[in-house]
Coordinates of C-alpha atoms in Angstrom, one line a residue:
Chain A
X1 CA 39.9 -76.2 90.3
X2 CA 42.5 -76.2 87.5
X3 CA 41.0 -79.1 85.6
X4 CA 37.4 -77.9 85.9
X5 CA 35.3 -77.5 82.8
X6 CA 34.2 -73.9 82.2
X7 CA 30.6 -73.6 80.9
X8 CA 28.7 -70.5 79.9
X9 CA 25.6 -69.9 81.9
X10 CA 22.6 -67.7 81.3
X11 CA 21.3 -65.6 78.4
X12 CA 23.9 -62.9 77.7
X13 CA 23.8 -60.2 75.0
X14 CA 27.1 -58.5 74.2
X15 CA 28.8 -55.9 72.1
X16 CA 32.4 -54.8 71.8
X17 CA 32.8 -51.1 72.7
X18 CA 36.2 -49.4 72.7
X19 CA 38.1 -52.8 73.0
X20 CA 36.0 -54.1 75.9
X21 CA 33.1 -56.5 75.8
X22 CA 29.9 -55.1 77.3
X23 CA 27.6 -57.9 78.4
X24 CA 24.1 -57.8 79.7
X25 CA 22.2 -60.8 81.1
X26 CA 18.8 -60.7 79.4
X27 CA 17.1 -62.6 82.4
X28 CA 18.4 -60.6 85.4
X29 CA 19.4 -57.3 83.8
X30 CA 22.8 -57.5 85.3
X31 CA 25.6 -56.1 83.1
X32 CA 29.4 -56.3 83.2
X33 CA 32.2 -55.0 81.1
X34 CA 35.2 -57.2 80.5
X35 CA 38.6 -56.6 79.1
X36 CA 40.0 -57.7 75.7
X37 CA 41.6 -60.8 77.2
X38 CA 38.4 -61.5 79.2
X39 CA 36.5 -61.2 75.9
X40 CA 38.8 -63.7 74.3
X41 CA 38.2 -66.2 77.1
X42 CA 34.4 -65.6 76.8
X43 CA 34.8 -66.3 73.1
X44 CA 36.8 -69.5 73.7
X45 CA 34.2 -71.0 76.1
X46 CA 31.4 -70.8 73.6
X47 CA 32.3 -74.5 73.6
X48 CA 33.0 -75.8 77.1
X49 CA 36.7 -75.9 77.9
X50 CA 38.9 -76.8 80.8
X51 CA 40.8 -74.2 82.8
X52 CA 44.0 -75.8 81.6
X53 CA 43.0 -75.5 78.0
X54 CA 42.1 -71.9 78.4
X55 CA 45.5 -71.1 80.0
X56 CA 47.3 -73.1 77.4
X57 CA 45.7 -71.1 74.5
X58 CA 46.2 -67.8 76.1
X59 CA 49.9 -68.5 76.7
X60 CA 50.1 -69.3 72.9
X61 CA 48.3 -66.1 71.9
X62 CA 49.6 -63.6 74.3
X63 CA 53.0 -62.7 75.7
X64 CA 52.4 -63.9 79.3
X65 CA 54.2 -66.2 81.6
X66 CA 52.2 -69.4 82.3
X67 CA 52.0 -68.9 86.1
X68 CA 50.9 -65.2 85.7
X69 CA 48.3 -66.3 83.1
X70 CA 46.9 -69.0 85.4
X71 CA 46.5 -66.6 88.3
X72 CA 44.8 -64.0 86.1
X73 CA 42.5 -66.5 84.5
X74 CA 41.5 -67.9 87.9
X75 CA 40.7 -64.4 89.2
X76 CA 38.7 -63.7 86.1
X77 CA 36.8 -67.0 86.3
X78 CA 36.0 -66.3 89.9
X79 CA 34.4 -63.0 89.0
X80 CA 32.5 -64.5 86.2
X81 CA 31.1 -67.2 88.6
X82 CA 30.1 -64.3 91.0
X83 CA 28.3 -62.6 88.1
X84 CA 26.6 -66.0 87.3
X85 CA 28.0 -65.9 83.8
X86 CA 29.7 -69.3 84.0
X87 CA 29.9 -72.5 86.1
X88 CA 33.0 -74.6 86.6
X89 CA 32.2 -78.3 86.6
X90 CA 34.4 -81.1 87.7
X91 CA 35.9 -83.0 84.8
X92 CA 34.6 -86.6 84.5
X93 CA 37.2 -89.1 85.6
X94 CA 39.3 -90.6 82.8
Chain B
X1 CA 3.0 -58.7 116.8
X2 CA 1.4 -56.9 113.9
X3 CA 2.4 -53.3 113.4
X4 CA -0.3 -50.7 112.6
X5 CA 0.7 -48.6 109.6
X6 CA -2.6 -46.9 109.2
X7 CA -1.1 -43.5 110.1
X8 CA 0.9 -43.7 106.8
X9 CA -2.3 -43.6 104.7
X10 CA -1.6 -41.0 102.0
X11 CA 2.2 -41.1 102.5
X12 CA 4.5 -42.0 99.6
X13 CA 7.4 -44.4 99.4
X14 CA 10.4 -42.3 98.4
X15 CA 13.5 -44.4 99.2
X16 CA 14.7 -48.0 99.5
X17 CA 17.3 -48.9 102.1
X18 CA 19.0 -52.2 101.6
X19 CA 21.3 -52.5 104.7
X20 CA 21.3 -53.9 107.3
X21 CA 17.9 -55.2 106.1
X22 CA 15.5 -53.9 103.5
X23 CA 13.4 -50.9 104.6
X24 CA 11.3 -48.2 103.0
X25 CA 11.4 -44.5 103.7
X26 CA 8.0 -42.9 103.5
X27 CA 7.4 -39.1 103.1
X28 CA 4.3 -37.1 103.9
X29 CA 3.6 -35.6 100.5
X30 CA -0.2 -35.2 101.1
X31 CA -1.5 -32.1 99.4
X32 CA 1.5 -32.1 97.0
X33 CA 0.7 -32.7 93.4
X34 CA 3.3 -34.8 91.5
X35 CA 4.1 -32.1 88.9
X36 CA 7.9 -31.9 88.9
X37 CA 9.9 -33.1 85.8
X38 CA 11.5 -35.7 88.1
X39 CA 9.8 -37.5 91.0
X40 CA 12.7 -37.1 93.4
X41 CA 12.4 -33.3 93.0
X42 CA 8.9 -33.5 94.6
X43 CA 10.2 -34.4 98.0
X44 CA 12.9 -31.7 97.7
X45 CA 10.3 -29.1 96.7
X46 CA 8.1 -30.0 99.6
X47 CA 11.0 -29.8 102.0
X48 CA 11.8 -26.3 100.7
X49 CA 8.2 -25.1 100.6
X50 CA 7.2 -26.4 104.0
X51 CA 10.6 -25.9 105.8
X52 CA 10.7 -29.6 106.7
X53 CA 9.7 -33.0 105.3
X54 CA 8.0 -35.5 107.6
X55 CA 9.5 -39.0 106.9
X56 CA 9.3 -42.4 108.6
X57 CA 11.2 -45.6 108.0
X58 CA 9.4 -49.0 108.1
X59 CA 10.1 -52.6 107.1
X60 CA 8.6 -53.9 103.8
X61 CA 5.4 -55.2 105.5
X62 CA 4.1 -51.6 105.5
X63 CA 4.1 -51.6 101.6
X64 CA 1.9 -54.7 101.7
X65 CA -0.4 -53.4 104.5
X66 CA -1.0 -50.1 102.6
X67 CA -1.4 -51.6 99.2
X68 CA -5.2 -52.1 99.8
X69 CA -5.5 -48.3 99.9
X70 CA -7.2 -47.1 96.6
X71 CA -4.4 -46.8 94.1
X72 CA -3.9 -46.8 90.3
X73 CA -1.8 -49.3 88.4
X74 CA 0.1 -47.4 85.7
X75 CA -2.0 -46.5 82.7
X76 CA 1.2 -46.2 80.7
X77 CA 4.8 -47.1 81.4
X78 CA 7.3 -45.1 79.4
X79 CA 10.7 -46.8 78.7
X80 CA 13.3 -44.8 76.9
X81 CA 16.8 -44.6 75.6
X82 CA 17.9 -41.3 77.4
X83 CA 18.1 -37.8 75.9
X84 CA 15.1 -38.6 73.7
X85 CA 12.4 -36.2 74.8
X86 CA 10.8 -38.4 77.4
X87 CA 10.5 -35.5 79.9
X88 CA 8.6 -33.6 77.2
X89 CA 6.4 -36.5 76.5
X90 CA 5.4 -36.8 80.1
X91 CA 4.9 -33.1 80.5
X92 CA 2.6 -33.0 77.6
X93 CA 0.5 -35.9 79.1
X94 CA 0.5 -34.0 82.4
X95 CA -1.4 -31.1 80.8
X96 CA -4.5 -33.2 80.8
X97 CA -6.8 -33.2 83.8
X98 CA -6.5 -36.2 86.2
X99 CA -3.0 -37.2 85.1
X100 CA -0.4 -38.3 87.7
X101 CA 3.1 -38.5 86.3
X102 CA 6.0 -40.1 88.1
X103 CA 9.4 -39.8 86.4
X104 CA 12.5 -41.9 87.0
X105 CA 12.1 -42.5 90.8
X106 CA 15.4 -43.4 92.3
X107 CA 13.8 -45.8 94.7
X108 CA 13.3 -48.2 91.8
X109 CA 17.0 -48.1 90.9
X110 CA 17.9 -48.9 94.5
X111 CA 15.4 -51.7 94.6
X112 CA 16.8 -53.4 91.5
X113 CA 20.4 -52.9 92.7
X114 CA 19.4 -54.7 95.9
X115 CA 17.4 -57.2 93.9
X116 CA 20.3 -58.2 91.8
X117 CA 21.9 -59.5 94.9
X118 CA 18.8 -61.7 95.4
X119 CA 17.7 -62.4 91.8
X120 CA 15.6 -65.4 92.8
X121 CA 13.6 -63.4 95.3
X122 CA 9.9 -63.3 94.5
X123 CA 9.7 -60.5 97.1
X124 CA 11.4 -58.1 94.6
X125 CA 8.4 -58.6 92.4
X126 CA 5.9 -57.9 95.2
X127 CA 7.9 -54.9 96.4
X128 CA 8.2 -53.5 92.9
X129 CA 4.4 -53.7 92.4
X130 CA 3.6 -52.2 95.8
X131 CA 6.1 -49.3 95.5
X132 CA 4.8 -48.4 92.0
X133 CA 1.2 -48.5 93.3
X134 CA 2.3 -46.4 96.2
X135 CA 3.0 -43.6 93.8
X136 CA -0.4 -44.1 92.3
X137 CA -2.5 -43.6 95.4
X138 CA -5.7 -41.7 94.9
X139 CA -4.6 -38.9 97.2
X140 CA -6.9 -36.2 95.7
X141 CA -9.7 -38.3 94.3
X142 CA -9.4 -36.9 90.8
X143 CA -6.6 -39.0 89.5
X144 CA -7.6 -41.0 86.4
X145 CA -4.4 -41.6 84.4
X146 CA -1.1 -42.7 85.9
X147 CA 2.0 -42.4 83.8
X148 CA 5.2 -44.0 85.1
X149 CA 8.4 -43.0 83.2
X150 CA 11.4 -45.2 83.8
X151 CA 15.1 -44.1 83.6
X152 CA 17.0 -45.6 80.7
X153 CA 18.9 -47.8 83.0
X154 CA 15.6 -49.6 83.9
X155 CA 15.3 -50.9 80.3
X156 CA 17.2 -54.0 81.5
X157 CA 14.3 -54.7 83.9
X158 CA 11.3 -54.3 81.6
X159 CA 10.4 -58.0 82.0
X160 CA 10.1 -57.5 85.8
X161 CA 7.8 -54.4 85.2
X162 CA 5.8 -56.5 82.6
X163 CA 5.3 -59.3 85.2
X164 CA 4.3 -56.8 87.9
X165 CA 1.9 -54.9 85.6
X166 CA 0.8 -57.3 82.8
X167 CA -2.1 -55.0 81.8
X168 CA -0.2 -51.7 81.7
X169 CA 0.7 -50.7 78.1
X170 CA 4.3 -49.8 77.5
X171 CA 5.9 -47.3 75.0
X172 CA 9.5 -47.3 73.9
X173 CA 10.8 -43.8 73.1
X174 CA 14.2 -43.6 71.4
X175 CA 16.5 -41.3 69.5
X176 CA 19.2 -41.5 66.9
X177 CA 22.2 -43.0 68.9
X178 CA 24.7 -40.5 67.7
X179 CA 22.5 -37.7 69.0
X180 CA 22.1 -39.5 72.3
X181 CA 25.9 -39.9 72.6
X182 CA 26.5 -36.3 71.6
X183 CA 24.0 -35.0 74.1
X184 CA 25.5 -37.1 77.0
X185 CA 29.0 -36.0 76.1
X186 CA 28.0 -32.4 76.1
X187 CA 26.3 -32.6 79.5
X188 CA 26.8 -36.1 81.1
X189 CA 23.8 -37.2 83.2
X190 CA 24.5 -38.6 86.7
X191 CA 23.7 -42.1 85.5
X192 CA 26.8 -42.1 83.3
X193 CA 28.9 -42.0 86.5
X194 CA 31.6 -39.9 85.0
X195 CA 34.1 -38.2 87.4
X196 CA 35.7 -35.2 85.6
X197 CA 38.6 -35.3 88.1
X198 CA 39.1 -39.1 87.6
X199 CA 40.8 -38.8 84.2
X200 CA 38.5 -41.4 82.6
X201 CA 37.4 -41.6 79.0
X202 CA 33.9 -40.0 78.8
X203 CA 33.2 -41.2 75.3
X204 CA 34.0 -44.8 76.2
X205 CA 31.7 -44.6 79.3
X206 CA 28.9 -43.0 77.4
X207 CA 29.2 -45.6 74.6
X208 CA 29.2 -48.5 77.0
X209 CA 26.1 -47.2 79.0
X210 CA 24.2 -46.5 75.8
X211 CA 25.2 -49.9 74.4
X212 CA 23.7 -51.6 77.5
X213 CA 20.5 -49.6 77.1
X214 CA 20.1 -50.6 73.4
X215 CA 21.1 -54.2 74.0
X216 CA 18.3 -54.3 76.7
X217 CA 15.9 -52.6 74.3
X218 CA 16.6 -55.2 71.6
X219 CA 15.9 -58.0 74.1
X220 CA 12.9 -56.5 75.9
X221 CA 11.0 -54.1 73.7
X222 CA 8.3 -56.5 72.5
X223 CA 5.9 -56.3 69.6
X224 CA 3.0 -55.2 71.8
X225 CA 4.9 -52.0 72.8
X226 CA 4.4 -48.7 70.9
X227 CA 7.7 -47.4 69.5
X228 CA 8.1 -43.7 69.1
X229 CA 11.1 -41.6 68.0
X230 CA 12.4 -38.2 69.3
X231 CA 12.1 -36.8 65.8
X232 CA 8.3 -37.3 65.8
X233 CA 7.8 -35.3 69.0
X234 CA 5.8 -33.4 70.1
X235 CA 3.0 -34.2 67.5
X236 CA 3.2 -37.9 68.0
X237 CA 1.9 -37.5 71.5
X238 CA -1.5 -36.4 70.3
X239 CA -1.5 -38.0 66.8
X240 CA -0.2 -41.4 67.8
X241 CA 0.3 -42.1 71.5
X242 CA -3.1 -40.8 72.7
X243 CA -5.1 -42.7 70.1
X244 CA -3.1 -45.8 70.7
X245 CA -4.1 -45.6 74.4
X246 CA -7.7 -44.9 73.5
X247 CA -7.5 -41.4 74.9
X248 CA -9.9 -39.0 73.2
X249 CA -8.4 -35.5 73.1
X250 CA -10.3 -32.3 72.6
X251 CA -8.9 -29.3 70.6
X252 CA -8.3 -27.6 73.9
X253 CA -6.2 -30.6 75.1
X254 CA -4.1 -30.5 72.0
X255 CA -3.7 -26.7 72.2
X256 CA -2.4 -27.0 75.8
X257 CA 0.1 -29.6 74.7
X258 CA 1.3 -27.4 71.8
X259 CA 1.7 -24.5 74.2
X260 CA 3.7 -26.7 76.7
X261 CA 5.9 -28.0 73.9
X262 CA 7.0 -24.6 72.9
X263 CA 9.0 -24.5 76.1
X264 CA 12.1 -26.5 77.0
X265 CA 10.7 -29.4 79.0
X266 CA 13.2 -29.3 81.9
X267 CA 13.6 -25.6 82.6
X268 CA 10.3 -24.3 81.3
X269 CA 12.3 -21.8 79.1
X270 CA 11.7 -21.4 75.4
X271 CA 13.9 -23.8 73.4
X272 CA 17.5 -22.8 73.0
X273 CA 19.4 -23.8 70.0
X274 CA 22.5 -25.7 71.1
X275 CA 25.8 -26.1 69.4
X276 CA 26.4 -29.8 68.5
X277 CA 29.7 -31.4 69.6
X278 CA 31.9 -32.9 66.8
X279 CA 32.3 -36.6 67.5
X280 CA 35.5 -38.5 66.8
X281 CA 35.5 -41.1 64.0
X282 CA 35.9 -43.9 66.5
X283 CA 32.6 -42.9 68.2
X284 CA 30.8 -42.8 64.8
X285 CA 32.2 -46.3 64.0
X286 CA 30.8 -47.9 67.2
X287 CA 27.5 -46.1 66.8
X288 CA 27.2 -47.3 63.2
X289 CA 28.2 -50.9 63.9
X290 CA 26.4 -51.6 67.1
X291 CA 23.8 -49.0 68.0
X292 CA 22.3 -47.9 64.7
X293 CA 21.2 -51.5 63.7
X294 CA 19.3 -51.9 67.0
X295 CA 17.8 -48.4 66.7
X296 CA 16.7 -49.0 63.1
X297 CA 15.3 -52.5 63.9
X298 CA 13.2 -51.0 66.7
X299 CA 12.2 -48.1 64.5
X300 CA 10.8 -50.4 61.8
X301 CA 8.1 -51.3 64.4
X302 CA 6.8 -47.7 64.3
X303 CA 4.9 -48.5 61.2
X304 CA 3.6 -51.8 62.3
X305 CA 1.7 -50.8 65.4
X306 CA -1.9 -51.7 66.0
X307 CA -4.2 -49.8 68.4
X308 CA -4.1 -51.3 71.8
X309 CA -7.8 -52.4 71.6
X310 CA -7.2 -54.2 68.4
X311 CA -4.1 -55.9 69.7
X312 CA -6.1 -57.2 72.7
X313 CA -3.8 -55.5 75.2
X314 CA -6.6 -53.6 76.8
X315 CA -10.3 -54.4 77.2

């Protein structure tokens, strides 16, 4: 869902340790550790953002080919959905 | 068809199996006092002493069926940061007559790991309550006080324990974060999950796990909990914790605790002075920026505590 809107979900506490973001869900107790790039995505989606917008920003900020970036972002977002940290909603029709 | 579980009266739930469906392993620990530093050593000790350990596996309905057996709810739940003297605290309380102590039972970790896969399940709440009460069975008839000590990884689930036992007072025991990290790096506990052959970064792993614990503590250590610090042990057990719980200690009780405290709480040997590890600056930086503020904020509550009776937490 490349044009989906990524929205944070749940009450997460976090801290950056050794370059990685340690996150704990205050409601369920689940915790995950995400990489520096994942941490940057988490920071970006503090305000809801489409998948396209996330990829576009990362390509600007990091030395990565657009198609590699998209595949990595999709994989990351899928894991975050599995961990109930985000939802991806359909964009409203224009 | 209703299964009769009456033959399991007096048995203890010792393990949780998640697959293919949730089940409980019961062990016959009748006649065995719960007096080991860690609960899971009790079954091992029984196995060694008796030459065998009788066990039976049931579905979860046995927990509910046996819950009507006379049992104690926890008189005190101890939550802790790791490497903070919690084993000592529990051993001191265990010197009093009528005290049952259950420390860091692995069955609870397995329950929550399974429960995370089904976070909406109300059954996890019921199962938690029935397992914890399973440890608190009146097996000898002289049990009056039941102390449940949680592992530091259970700090994330304090709300679930609070919902299961709303009338059980909780204490948070912590220690200076740099001392916790130094202790874990000197001898990593199994919960850290460090594989010496795996080539990983022990410091990073310890820092991450400790960070999760303190993040959880910041979220879940509430104002009605007593906060104690490692540096105040052992005296705070009889000067602060016992009065807070409304326990009246005799001079003999305190002498017994002082005697017990003169030994290392895990091995029973007299305290051995250990060499401290030097920590890299990067570790100190993370401790200072992330962990110390949480530790200090929780520590400020040490001076604001009210006796349980005054706070209305117990009748």
